[in-house]
Tab-separated table of N, CA and C in Angstrom:
chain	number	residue	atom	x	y	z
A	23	UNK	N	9.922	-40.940	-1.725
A	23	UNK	CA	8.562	-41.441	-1.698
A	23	UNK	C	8.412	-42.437	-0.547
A	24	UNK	N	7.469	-42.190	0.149
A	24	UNK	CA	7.149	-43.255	1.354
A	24	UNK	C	6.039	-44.072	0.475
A	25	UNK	N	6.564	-45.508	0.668
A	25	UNK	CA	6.176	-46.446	0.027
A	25	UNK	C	4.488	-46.826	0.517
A	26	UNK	N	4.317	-46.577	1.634
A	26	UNK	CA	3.099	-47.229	2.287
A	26	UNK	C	2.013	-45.872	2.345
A	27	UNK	N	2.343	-44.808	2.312
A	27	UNK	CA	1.201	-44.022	2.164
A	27	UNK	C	0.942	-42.933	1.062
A	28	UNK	N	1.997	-43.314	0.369
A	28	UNK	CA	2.085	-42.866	-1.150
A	28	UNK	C	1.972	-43.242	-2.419
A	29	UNK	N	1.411	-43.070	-3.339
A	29	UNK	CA	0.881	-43.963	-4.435
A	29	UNK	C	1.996	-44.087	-5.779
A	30	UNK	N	2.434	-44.897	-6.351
A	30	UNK	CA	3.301	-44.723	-7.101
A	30	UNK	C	3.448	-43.299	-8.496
A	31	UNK	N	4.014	-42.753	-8.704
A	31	UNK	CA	3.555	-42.067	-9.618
A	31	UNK	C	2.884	-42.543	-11.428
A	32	UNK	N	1.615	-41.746	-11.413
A	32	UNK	CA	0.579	-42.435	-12.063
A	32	UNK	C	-0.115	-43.400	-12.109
A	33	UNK	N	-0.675	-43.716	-10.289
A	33	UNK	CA	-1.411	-44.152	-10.307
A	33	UNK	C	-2.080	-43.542	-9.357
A	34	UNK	N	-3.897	-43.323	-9.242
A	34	UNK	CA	-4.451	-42.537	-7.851
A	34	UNK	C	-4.582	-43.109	-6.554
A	35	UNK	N	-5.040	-42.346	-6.008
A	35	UNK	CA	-4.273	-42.964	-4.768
A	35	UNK	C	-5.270	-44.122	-3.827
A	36	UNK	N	-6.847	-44.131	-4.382
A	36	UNK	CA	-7.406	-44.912	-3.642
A	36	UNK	C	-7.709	-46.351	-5.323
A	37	UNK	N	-7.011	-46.468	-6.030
A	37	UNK	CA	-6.963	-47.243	-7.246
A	37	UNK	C	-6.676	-48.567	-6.663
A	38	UNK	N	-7.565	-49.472	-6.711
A	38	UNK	CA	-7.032	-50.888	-6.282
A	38	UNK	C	-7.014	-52.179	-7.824
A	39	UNK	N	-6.288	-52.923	-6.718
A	39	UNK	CA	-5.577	-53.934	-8.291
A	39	UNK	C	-6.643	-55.533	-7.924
A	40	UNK	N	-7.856	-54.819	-8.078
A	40	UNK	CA	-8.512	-56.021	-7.632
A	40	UNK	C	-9.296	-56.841	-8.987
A	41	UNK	N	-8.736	-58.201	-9.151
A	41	UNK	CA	-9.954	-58.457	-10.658
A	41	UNK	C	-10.993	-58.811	-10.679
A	42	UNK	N	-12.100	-58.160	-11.630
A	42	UNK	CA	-13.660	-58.361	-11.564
A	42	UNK	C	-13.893	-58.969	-13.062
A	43	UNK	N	-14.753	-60.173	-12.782
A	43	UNK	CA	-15.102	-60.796	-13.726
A	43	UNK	C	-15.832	-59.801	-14.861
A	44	UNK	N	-15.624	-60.063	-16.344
A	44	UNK	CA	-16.387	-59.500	-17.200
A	44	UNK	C	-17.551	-59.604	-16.995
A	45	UNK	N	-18.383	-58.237	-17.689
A	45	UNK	CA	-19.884	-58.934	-17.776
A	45	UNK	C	-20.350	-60.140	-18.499
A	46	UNK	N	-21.378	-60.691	-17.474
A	46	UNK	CA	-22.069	-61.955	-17.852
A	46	UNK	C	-22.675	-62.004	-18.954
A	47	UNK	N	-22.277	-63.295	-19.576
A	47	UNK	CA	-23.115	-63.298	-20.937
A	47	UNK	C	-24.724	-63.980	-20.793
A	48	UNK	N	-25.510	-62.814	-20.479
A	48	UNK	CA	-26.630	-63.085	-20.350
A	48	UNK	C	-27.338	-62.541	-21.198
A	49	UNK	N	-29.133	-63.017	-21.090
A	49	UNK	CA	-30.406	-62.857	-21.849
A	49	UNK	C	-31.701	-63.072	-20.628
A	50	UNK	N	-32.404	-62.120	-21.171
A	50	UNK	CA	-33.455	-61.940	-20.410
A	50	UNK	C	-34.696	-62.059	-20.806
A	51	UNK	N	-35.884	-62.302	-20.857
A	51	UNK	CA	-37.176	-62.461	-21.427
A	51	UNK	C	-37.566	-60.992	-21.475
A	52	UNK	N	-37.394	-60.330	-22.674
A	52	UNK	CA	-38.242	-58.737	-22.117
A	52	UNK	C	-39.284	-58.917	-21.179
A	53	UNK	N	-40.116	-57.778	-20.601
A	53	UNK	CA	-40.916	-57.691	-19.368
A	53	UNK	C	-40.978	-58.969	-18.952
A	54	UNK	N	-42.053	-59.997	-19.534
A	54	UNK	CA	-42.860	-60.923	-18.174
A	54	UNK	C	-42.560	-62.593	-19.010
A	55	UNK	N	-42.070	-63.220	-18.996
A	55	UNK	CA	-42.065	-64.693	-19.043
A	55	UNK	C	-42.821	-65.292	-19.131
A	56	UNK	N	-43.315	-66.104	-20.148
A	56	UNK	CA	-44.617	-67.206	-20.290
A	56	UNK	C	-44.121	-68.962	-20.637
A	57	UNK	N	-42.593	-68.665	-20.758
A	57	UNK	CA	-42.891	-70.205	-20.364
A	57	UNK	C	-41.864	-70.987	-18.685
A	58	UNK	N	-41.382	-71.471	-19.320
A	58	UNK	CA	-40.480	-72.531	-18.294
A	58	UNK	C	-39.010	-71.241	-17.846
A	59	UNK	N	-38.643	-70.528	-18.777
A	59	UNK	CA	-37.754	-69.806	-18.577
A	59	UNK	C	-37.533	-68.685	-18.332
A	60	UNK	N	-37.091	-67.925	-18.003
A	60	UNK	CA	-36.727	-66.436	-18.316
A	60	UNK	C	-35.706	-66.064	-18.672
A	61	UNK	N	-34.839	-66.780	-19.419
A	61	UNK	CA	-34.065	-66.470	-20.027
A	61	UNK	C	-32.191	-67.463	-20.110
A	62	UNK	N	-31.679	-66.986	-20.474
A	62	UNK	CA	-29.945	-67.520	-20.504
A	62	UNK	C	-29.692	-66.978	-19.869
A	63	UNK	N	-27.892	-67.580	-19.165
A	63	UNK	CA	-26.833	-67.527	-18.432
A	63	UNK	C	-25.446	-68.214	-19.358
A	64	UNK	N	-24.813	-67.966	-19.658
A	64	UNK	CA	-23.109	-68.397	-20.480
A	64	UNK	C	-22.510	-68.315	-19.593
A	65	UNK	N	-22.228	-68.398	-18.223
A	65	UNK	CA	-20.889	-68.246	-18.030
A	65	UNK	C	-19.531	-68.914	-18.435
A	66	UNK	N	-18.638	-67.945	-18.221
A	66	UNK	CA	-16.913	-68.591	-18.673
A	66	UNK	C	-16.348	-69.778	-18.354
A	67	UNK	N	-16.992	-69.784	-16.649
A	67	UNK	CA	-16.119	-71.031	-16.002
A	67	UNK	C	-17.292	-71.492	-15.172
A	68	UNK	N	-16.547	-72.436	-14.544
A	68	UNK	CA	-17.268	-73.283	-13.573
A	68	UNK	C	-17.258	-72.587	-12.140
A	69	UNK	N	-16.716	-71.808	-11.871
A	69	UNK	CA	-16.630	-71.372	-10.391
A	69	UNK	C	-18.023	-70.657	-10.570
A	70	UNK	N	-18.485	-70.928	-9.641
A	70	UNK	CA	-19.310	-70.237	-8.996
A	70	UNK	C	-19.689	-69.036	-8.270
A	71	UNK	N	-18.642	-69.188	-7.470
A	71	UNK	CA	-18.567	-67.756	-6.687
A	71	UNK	C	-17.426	-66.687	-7.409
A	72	UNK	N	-17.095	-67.168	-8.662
A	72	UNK	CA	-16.203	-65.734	-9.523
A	72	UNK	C	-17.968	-65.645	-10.492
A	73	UNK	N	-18.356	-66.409	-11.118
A	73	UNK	CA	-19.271	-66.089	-12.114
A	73	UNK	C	-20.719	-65.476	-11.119
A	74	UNK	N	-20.693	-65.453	-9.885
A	74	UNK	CA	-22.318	-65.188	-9.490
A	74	UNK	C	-22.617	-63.607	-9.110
A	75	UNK	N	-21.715	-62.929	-8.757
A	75	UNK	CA	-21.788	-61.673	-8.251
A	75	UNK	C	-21.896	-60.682	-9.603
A	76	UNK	N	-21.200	-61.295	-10.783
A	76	UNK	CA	-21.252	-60.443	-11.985
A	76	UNK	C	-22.695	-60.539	-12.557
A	77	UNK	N	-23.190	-62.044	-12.590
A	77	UNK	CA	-24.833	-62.166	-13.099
A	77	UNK	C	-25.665	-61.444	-12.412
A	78	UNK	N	-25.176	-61.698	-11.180
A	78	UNK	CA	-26.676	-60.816	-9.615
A	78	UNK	C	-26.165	-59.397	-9.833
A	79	UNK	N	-24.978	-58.809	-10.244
A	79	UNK	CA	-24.542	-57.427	-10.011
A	79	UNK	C	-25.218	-56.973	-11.579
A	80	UNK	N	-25.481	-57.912	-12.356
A	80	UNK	CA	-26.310	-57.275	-13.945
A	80	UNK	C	-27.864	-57.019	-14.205
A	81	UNK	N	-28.491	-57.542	-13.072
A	81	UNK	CA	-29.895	-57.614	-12.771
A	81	UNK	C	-30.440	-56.249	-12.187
A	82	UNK	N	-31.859	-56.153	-12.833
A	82	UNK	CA	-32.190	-54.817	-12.286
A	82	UNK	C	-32.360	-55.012	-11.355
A	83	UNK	N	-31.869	-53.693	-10.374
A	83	UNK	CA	-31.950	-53.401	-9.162
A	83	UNK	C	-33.211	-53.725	-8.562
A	84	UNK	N	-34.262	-52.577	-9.476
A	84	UNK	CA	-35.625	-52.546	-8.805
A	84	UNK	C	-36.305	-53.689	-8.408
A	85	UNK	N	-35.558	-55.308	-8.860
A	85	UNK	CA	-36.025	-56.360	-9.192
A	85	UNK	C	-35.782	-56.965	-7.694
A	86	UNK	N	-35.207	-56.224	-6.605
A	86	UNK	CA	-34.852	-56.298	-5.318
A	86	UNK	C	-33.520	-57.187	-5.016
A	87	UNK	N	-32.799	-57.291	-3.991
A	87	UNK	CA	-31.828	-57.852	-3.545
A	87	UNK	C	-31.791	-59.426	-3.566
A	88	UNK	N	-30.738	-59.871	-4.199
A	88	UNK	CA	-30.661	-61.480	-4.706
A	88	UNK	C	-30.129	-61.994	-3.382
A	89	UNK	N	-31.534	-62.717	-3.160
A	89	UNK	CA	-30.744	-63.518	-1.530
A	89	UNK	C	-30.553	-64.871	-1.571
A	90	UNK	N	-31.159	-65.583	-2.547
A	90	UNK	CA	-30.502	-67.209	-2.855
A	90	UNK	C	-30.740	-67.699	-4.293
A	91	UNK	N	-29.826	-68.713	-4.494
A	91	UNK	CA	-29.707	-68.975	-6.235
A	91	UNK	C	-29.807	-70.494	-5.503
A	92	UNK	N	-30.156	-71.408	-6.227
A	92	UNK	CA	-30.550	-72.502	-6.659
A	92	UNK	C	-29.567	-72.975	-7.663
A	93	UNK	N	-28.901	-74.542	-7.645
A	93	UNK	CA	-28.327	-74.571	-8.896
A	93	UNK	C	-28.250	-75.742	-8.776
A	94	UNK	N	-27.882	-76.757	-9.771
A	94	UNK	CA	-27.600	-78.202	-9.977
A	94	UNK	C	-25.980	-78.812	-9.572
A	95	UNK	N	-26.037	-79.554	-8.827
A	95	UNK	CA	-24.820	-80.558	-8.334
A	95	UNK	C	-23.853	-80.344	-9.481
A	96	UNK	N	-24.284	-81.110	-10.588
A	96	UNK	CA	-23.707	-81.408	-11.521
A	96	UNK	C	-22.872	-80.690	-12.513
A	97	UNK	N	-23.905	-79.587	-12.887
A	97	UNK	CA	-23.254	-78.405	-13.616
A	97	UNK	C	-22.002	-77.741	-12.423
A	98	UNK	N	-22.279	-77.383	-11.179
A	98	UNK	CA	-21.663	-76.458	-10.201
A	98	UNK	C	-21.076	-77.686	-9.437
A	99	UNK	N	-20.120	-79.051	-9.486
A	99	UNK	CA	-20.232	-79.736	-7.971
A	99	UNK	C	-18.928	-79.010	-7.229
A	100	UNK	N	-18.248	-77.837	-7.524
A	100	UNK	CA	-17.869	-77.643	-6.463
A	100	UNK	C	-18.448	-75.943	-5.875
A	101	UNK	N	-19.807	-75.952	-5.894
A	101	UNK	CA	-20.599	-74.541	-5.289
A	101	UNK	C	-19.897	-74.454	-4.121
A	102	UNK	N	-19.834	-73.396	-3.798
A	102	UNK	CA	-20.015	-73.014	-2.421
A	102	UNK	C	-21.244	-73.073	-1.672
A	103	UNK	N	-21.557	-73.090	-0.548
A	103	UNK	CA	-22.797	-72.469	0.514
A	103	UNK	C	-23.442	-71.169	0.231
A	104	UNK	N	-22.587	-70.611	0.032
A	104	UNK	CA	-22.559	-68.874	0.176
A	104	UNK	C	-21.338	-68.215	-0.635
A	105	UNK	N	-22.140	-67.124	-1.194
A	105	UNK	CA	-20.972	-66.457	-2.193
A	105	UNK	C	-21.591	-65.007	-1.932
A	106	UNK	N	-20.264	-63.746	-1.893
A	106	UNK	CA	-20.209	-62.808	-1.309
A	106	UNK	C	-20.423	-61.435	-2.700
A	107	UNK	N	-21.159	-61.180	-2.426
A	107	UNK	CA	-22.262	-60.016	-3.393
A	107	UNK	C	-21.794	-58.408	-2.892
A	108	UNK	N	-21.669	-57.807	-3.846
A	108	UNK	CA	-21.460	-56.123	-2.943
A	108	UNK	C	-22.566	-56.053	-2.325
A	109	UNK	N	-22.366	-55.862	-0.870
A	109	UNK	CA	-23.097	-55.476	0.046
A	109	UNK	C	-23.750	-56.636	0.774
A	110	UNK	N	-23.887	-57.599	0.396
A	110	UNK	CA	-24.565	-58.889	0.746
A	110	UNK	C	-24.316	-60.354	0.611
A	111	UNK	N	-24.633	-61.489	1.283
A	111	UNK	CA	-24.330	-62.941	1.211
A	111	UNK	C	-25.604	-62.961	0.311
A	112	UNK	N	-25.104	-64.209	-0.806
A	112	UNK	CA	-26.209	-64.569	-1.426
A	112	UNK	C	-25.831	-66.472	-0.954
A	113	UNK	N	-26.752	-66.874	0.064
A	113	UNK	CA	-27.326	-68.257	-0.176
A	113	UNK	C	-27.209	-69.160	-1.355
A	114	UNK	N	-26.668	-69.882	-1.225
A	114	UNK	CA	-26.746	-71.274	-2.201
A	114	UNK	C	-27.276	-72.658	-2.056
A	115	UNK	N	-27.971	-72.959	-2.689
A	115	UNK	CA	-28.998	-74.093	-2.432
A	115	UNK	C	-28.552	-75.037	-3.530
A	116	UNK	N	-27.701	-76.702	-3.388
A	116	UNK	CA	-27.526	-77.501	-4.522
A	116	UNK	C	-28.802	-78.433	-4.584
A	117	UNK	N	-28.800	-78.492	-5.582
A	117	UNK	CA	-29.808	-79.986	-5.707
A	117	UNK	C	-29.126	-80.519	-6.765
A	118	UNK	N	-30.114	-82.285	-6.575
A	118	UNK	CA	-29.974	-83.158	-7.657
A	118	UNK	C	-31.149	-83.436	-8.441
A	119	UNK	N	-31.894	-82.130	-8.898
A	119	UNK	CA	-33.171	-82.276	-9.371
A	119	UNK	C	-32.794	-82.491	-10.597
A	120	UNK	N	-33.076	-83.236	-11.792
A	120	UNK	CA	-33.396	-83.227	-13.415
A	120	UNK	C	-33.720	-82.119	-13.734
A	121	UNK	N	-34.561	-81.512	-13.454
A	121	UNK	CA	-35.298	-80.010	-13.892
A	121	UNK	C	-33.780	-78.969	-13.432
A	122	UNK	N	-33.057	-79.070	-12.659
A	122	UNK	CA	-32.520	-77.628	-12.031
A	122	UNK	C	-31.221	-78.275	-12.773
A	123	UNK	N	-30.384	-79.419	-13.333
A	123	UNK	CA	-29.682	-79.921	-13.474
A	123	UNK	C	-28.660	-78.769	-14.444
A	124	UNK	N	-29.391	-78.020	-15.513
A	124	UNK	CA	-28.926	-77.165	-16.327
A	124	UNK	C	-29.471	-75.739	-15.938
A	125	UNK	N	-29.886	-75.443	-15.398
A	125	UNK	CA	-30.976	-74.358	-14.956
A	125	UNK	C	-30.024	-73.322	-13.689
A	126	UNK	N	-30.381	-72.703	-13.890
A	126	UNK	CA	-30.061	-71.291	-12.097
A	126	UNK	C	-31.505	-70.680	-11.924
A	127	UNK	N	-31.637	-71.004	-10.440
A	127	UNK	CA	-32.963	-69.918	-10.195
A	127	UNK	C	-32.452	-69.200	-9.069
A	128	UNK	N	-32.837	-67.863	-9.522
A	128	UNK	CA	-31.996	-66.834	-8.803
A	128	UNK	C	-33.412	-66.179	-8.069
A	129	UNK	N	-33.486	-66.078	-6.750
A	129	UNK	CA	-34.830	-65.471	-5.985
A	129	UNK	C	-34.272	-64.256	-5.087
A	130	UNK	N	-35.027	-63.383	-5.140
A	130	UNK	CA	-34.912	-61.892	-4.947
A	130	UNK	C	-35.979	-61.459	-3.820
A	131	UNK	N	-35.650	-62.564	-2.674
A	131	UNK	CA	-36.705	-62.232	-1.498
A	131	UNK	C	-38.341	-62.363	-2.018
A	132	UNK	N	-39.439	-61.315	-1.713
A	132	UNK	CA	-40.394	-61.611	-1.476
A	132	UNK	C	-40.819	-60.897	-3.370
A	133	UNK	N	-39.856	-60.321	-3.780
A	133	UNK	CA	-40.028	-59.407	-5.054
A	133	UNK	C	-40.325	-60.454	-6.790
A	134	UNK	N	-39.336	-61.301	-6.411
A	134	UNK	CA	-39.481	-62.278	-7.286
A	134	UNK	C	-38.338	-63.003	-7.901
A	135	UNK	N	-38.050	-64.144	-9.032
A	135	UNK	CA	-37.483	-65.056	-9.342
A	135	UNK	C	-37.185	-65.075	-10.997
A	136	UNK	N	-35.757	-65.321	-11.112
A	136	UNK	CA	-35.737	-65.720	-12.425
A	136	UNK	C	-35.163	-67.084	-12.236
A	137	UNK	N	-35.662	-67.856	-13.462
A	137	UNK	CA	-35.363	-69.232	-14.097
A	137	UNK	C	-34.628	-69.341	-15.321
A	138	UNK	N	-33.435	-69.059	-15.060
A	138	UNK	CA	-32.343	-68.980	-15.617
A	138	UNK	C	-31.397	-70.141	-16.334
A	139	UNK	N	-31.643	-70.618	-18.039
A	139	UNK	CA	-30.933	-71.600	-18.828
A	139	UNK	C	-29.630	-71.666	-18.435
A	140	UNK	N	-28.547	-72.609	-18.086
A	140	UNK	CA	-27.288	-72.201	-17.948
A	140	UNK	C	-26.247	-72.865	-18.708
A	141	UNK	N	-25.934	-72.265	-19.767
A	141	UNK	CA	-25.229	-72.928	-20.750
A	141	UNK	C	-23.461	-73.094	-20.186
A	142	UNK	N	-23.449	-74.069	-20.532
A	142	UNK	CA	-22.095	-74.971	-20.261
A	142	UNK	C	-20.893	-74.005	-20.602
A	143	UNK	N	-20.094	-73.529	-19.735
A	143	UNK	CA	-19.183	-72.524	-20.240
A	143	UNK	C	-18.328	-72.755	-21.708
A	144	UNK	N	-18.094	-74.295	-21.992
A	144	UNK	CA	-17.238	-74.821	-23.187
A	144	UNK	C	-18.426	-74.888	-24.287
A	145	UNK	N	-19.175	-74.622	-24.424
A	145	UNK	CA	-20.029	-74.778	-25.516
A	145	UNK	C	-19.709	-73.994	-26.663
A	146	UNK	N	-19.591	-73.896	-27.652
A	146	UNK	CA	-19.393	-72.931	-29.046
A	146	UNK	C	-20.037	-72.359	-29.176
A	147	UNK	N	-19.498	-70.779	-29.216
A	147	UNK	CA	-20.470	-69.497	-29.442
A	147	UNK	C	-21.481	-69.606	-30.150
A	148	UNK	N	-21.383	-70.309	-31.285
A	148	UNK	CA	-22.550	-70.228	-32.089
A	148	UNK	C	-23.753	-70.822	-31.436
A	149	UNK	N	-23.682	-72.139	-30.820
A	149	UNK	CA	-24.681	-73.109	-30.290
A	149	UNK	C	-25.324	-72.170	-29.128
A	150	UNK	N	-24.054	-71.592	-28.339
A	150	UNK	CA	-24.453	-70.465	-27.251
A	150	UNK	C	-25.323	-69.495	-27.633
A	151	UNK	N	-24.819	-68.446	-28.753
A	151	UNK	CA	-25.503	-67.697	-28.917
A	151	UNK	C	-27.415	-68.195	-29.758
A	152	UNK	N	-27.266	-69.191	-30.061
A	152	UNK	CA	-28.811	-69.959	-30.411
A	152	UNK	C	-29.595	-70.051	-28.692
A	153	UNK	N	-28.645	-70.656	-28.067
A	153	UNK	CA	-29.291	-71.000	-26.503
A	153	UNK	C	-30.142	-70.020	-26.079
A	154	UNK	N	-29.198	-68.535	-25.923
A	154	UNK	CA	-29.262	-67.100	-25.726
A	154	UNK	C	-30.738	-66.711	-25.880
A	155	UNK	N	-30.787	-66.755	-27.396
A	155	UNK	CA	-31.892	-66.263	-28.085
A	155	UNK	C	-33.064	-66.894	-27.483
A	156	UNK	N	-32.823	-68.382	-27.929
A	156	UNK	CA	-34.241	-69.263	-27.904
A	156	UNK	C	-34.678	-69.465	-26.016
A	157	UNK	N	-33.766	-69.322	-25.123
A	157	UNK	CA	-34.026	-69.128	-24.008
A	157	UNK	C	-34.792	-68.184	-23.125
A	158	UNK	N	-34.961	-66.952	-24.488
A	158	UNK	CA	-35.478	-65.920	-24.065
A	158	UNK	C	-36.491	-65.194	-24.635
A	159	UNK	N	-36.377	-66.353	-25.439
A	159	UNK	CA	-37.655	-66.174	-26.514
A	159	UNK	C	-38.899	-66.029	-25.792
A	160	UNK	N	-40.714	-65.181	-24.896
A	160	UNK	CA	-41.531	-65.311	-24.439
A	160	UNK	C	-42.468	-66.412	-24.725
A	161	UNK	N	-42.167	-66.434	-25.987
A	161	UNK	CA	-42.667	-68.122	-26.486
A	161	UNK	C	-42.272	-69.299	-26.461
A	162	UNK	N	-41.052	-69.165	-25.754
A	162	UNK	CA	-40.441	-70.591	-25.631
A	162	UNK	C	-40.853	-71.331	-24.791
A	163	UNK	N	-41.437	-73.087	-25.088
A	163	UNK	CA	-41.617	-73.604	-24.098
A	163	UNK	C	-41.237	-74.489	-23.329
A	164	UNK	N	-39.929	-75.009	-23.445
A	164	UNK	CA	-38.762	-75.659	-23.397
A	164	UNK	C	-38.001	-75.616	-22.174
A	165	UNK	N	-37.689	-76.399	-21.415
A	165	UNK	CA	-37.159	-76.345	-20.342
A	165	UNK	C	-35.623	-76.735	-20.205
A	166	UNK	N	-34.499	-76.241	-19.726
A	166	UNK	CA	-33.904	-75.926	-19.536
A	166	UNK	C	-32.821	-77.544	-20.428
A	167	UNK	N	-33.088	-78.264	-19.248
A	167	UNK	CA	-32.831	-79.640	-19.898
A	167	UNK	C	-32.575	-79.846	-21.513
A	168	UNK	N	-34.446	-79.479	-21.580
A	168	UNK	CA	-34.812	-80.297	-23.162
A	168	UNK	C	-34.175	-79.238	-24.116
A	169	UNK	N	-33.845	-77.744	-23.913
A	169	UNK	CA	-33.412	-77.188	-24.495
A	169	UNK	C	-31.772	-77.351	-25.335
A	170	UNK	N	-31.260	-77.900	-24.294
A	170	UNK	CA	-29.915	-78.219	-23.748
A	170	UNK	C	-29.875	-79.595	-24.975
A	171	UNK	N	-30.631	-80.571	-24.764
A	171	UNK	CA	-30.592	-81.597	-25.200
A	171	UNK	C	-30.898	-81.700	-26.736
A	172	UNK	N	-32.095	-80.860	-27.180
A	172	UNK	CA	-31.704	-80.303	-28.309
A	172	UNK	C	-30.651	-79.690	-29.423
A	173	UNK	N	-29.958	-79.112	-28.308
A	173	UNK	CA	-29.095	-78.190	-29.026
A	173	UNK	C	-27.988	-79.143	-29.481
A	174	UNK	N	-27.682	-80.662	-28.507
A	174	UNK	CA	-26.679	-81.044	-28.958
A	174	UNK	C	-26.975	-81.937	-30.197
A	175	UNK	N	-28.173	-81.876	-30.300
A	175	UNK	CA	-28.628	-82.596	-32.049
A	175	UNK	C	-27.770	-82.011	-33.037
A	176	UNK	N	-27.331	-81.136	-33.101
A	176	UNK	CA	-26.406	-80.279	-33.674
A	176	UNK	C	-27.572	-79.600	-34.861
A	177	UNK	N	-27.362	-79.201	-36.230
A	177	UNK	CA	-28.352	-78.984	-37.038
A	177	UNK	C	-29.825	-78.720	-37.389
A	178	UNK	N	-29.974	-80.224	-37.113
A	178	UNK	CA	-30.777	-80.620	-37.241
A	178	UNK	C	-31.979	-80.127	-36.040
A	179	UNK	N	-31.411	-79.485	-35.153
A	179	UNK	CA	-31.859	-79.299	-33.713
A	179	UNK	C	-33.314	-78.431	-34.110
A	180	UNK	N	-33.017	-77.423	-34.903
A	180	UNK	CA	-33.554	-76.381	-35.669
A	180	UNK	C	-35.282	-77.216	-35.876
A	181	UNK	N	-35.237	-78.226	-36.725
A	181	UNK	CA	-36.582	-79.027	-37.078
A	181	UNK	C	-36.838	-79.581	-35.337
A	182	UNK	N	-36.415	-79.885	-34.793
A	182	UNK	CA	-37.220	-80.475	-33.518
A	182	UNK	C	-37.518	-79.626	-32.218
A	183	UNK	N	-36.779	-77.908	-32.487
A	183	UNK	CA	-37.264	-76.837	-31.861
A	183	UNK	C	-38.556	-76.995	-32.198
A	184	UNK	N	-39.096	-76.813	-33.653
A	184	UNK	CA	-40.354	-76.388	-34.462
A	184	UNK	C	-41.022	-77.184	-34.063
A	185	UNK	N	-41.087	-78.354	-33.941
A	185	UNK	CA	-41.675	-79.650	-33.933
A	185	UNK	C	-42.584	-79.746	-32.137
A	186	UNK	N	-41.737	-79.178	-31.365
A	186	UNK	CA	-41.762	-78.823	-30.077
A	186	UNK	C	-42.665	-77.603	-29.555
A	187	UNK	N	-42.939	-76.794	-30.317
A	187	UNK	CA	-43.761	-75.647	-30.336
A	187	UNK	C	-42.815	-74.434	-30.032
A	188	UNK	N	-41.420	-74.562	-29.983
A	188	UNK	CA	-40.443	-73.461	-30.189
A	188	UNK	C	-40.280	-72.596	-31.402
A	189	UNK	N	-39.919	-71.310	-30.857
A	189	UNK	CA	-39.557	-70.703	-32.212
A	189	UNK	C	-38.312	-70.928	-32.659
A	190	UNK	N	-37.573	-71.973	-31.743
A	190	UNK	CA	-36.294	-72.304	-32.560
A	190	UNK	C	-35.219	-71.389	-32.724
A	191	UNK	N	-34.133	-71.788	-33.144
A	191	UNK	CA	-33.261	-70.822	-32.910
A	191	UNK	C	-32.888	-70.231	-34.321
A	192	UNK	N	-32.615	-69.066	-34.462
A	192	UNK	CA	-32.053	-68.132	-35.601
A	192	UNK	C	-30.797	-67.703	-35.638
């Protein structure tokens, strides 16, 4: 066997050993968005450029090509500039806004934008999967932050969704 242009036996021959992040644990607003959000983001970790190509690679296509994301210092402080997309650079923009602090806004050229919750990768599934829901709820009116800030009420969070004009989480 020639080592360099032959593939080991049982494996094919253009098979590469490259690792791709799982799919993103995301949520979406069915069709059209009416409040502050359009939905959740979970990612695993803090990197940025392992978690961004799997979220932008889960988005409908028709929704056009993701050319810059937006994200908070704080949640991301070690972003990159630029993170490398099949087929394309996607732009990175940090801020130190309050509003973007928990948030991703992902913009898709002239086609359009999602405003994306971004839950803390260490958070407990359960609290996560409440985020999920109520993030994507069309009635939710809750911004990314206050959502966030809620949730760590623990319980009780449930009465001050309602209280808020949320449908709260289930």
């Amino acid at each position: 066997m020639n080592p360099i242009t032959e593939p080991a036996e049982g494996t094919a021959p253009d098979e590469g050993h490259s690792y791709r992040m799982p799919m993103p644990r995301l949520r979406l607003t069915p069709d059209v968005s009416h409040g502050p959000l359009d939905g959740a983001w979970w990612p695993r970790c803090d990197a940025l450029e392992l978690e961004l190509p799997a979220l932008v690679g889960s988005l409908d296509p028709s929704s056009g090509t993701v050319t810059r994301v937006t994200v908070g210092t704080a949640a991301w402080p070690d972003a990159p500039r630029e993170v490398m997309a099949p087929g394309h650079v996607i732009e990175v923009v940090l801020t130190d806004s309050a509003a973007e602090e928990h948030a991703v806004t992902v913009d898709c050229g002239t086609v359009g934008r999602w405003e994306l919750l971004v839950i803390p990768p260490d958070e407990p599934a359960a609290v996560a999967a409440r985020l999920l829901t109520v993030a994507a709820d069309p009635g939710n009116p809750l911004s990314a932050p206050r959502l966030l800030a809620l949730a760590e009420n623990g319980p009780g969070g449930q009465d001050a969704w309602e209280s808020e004009g949320g449908a709260g989480p289930r």
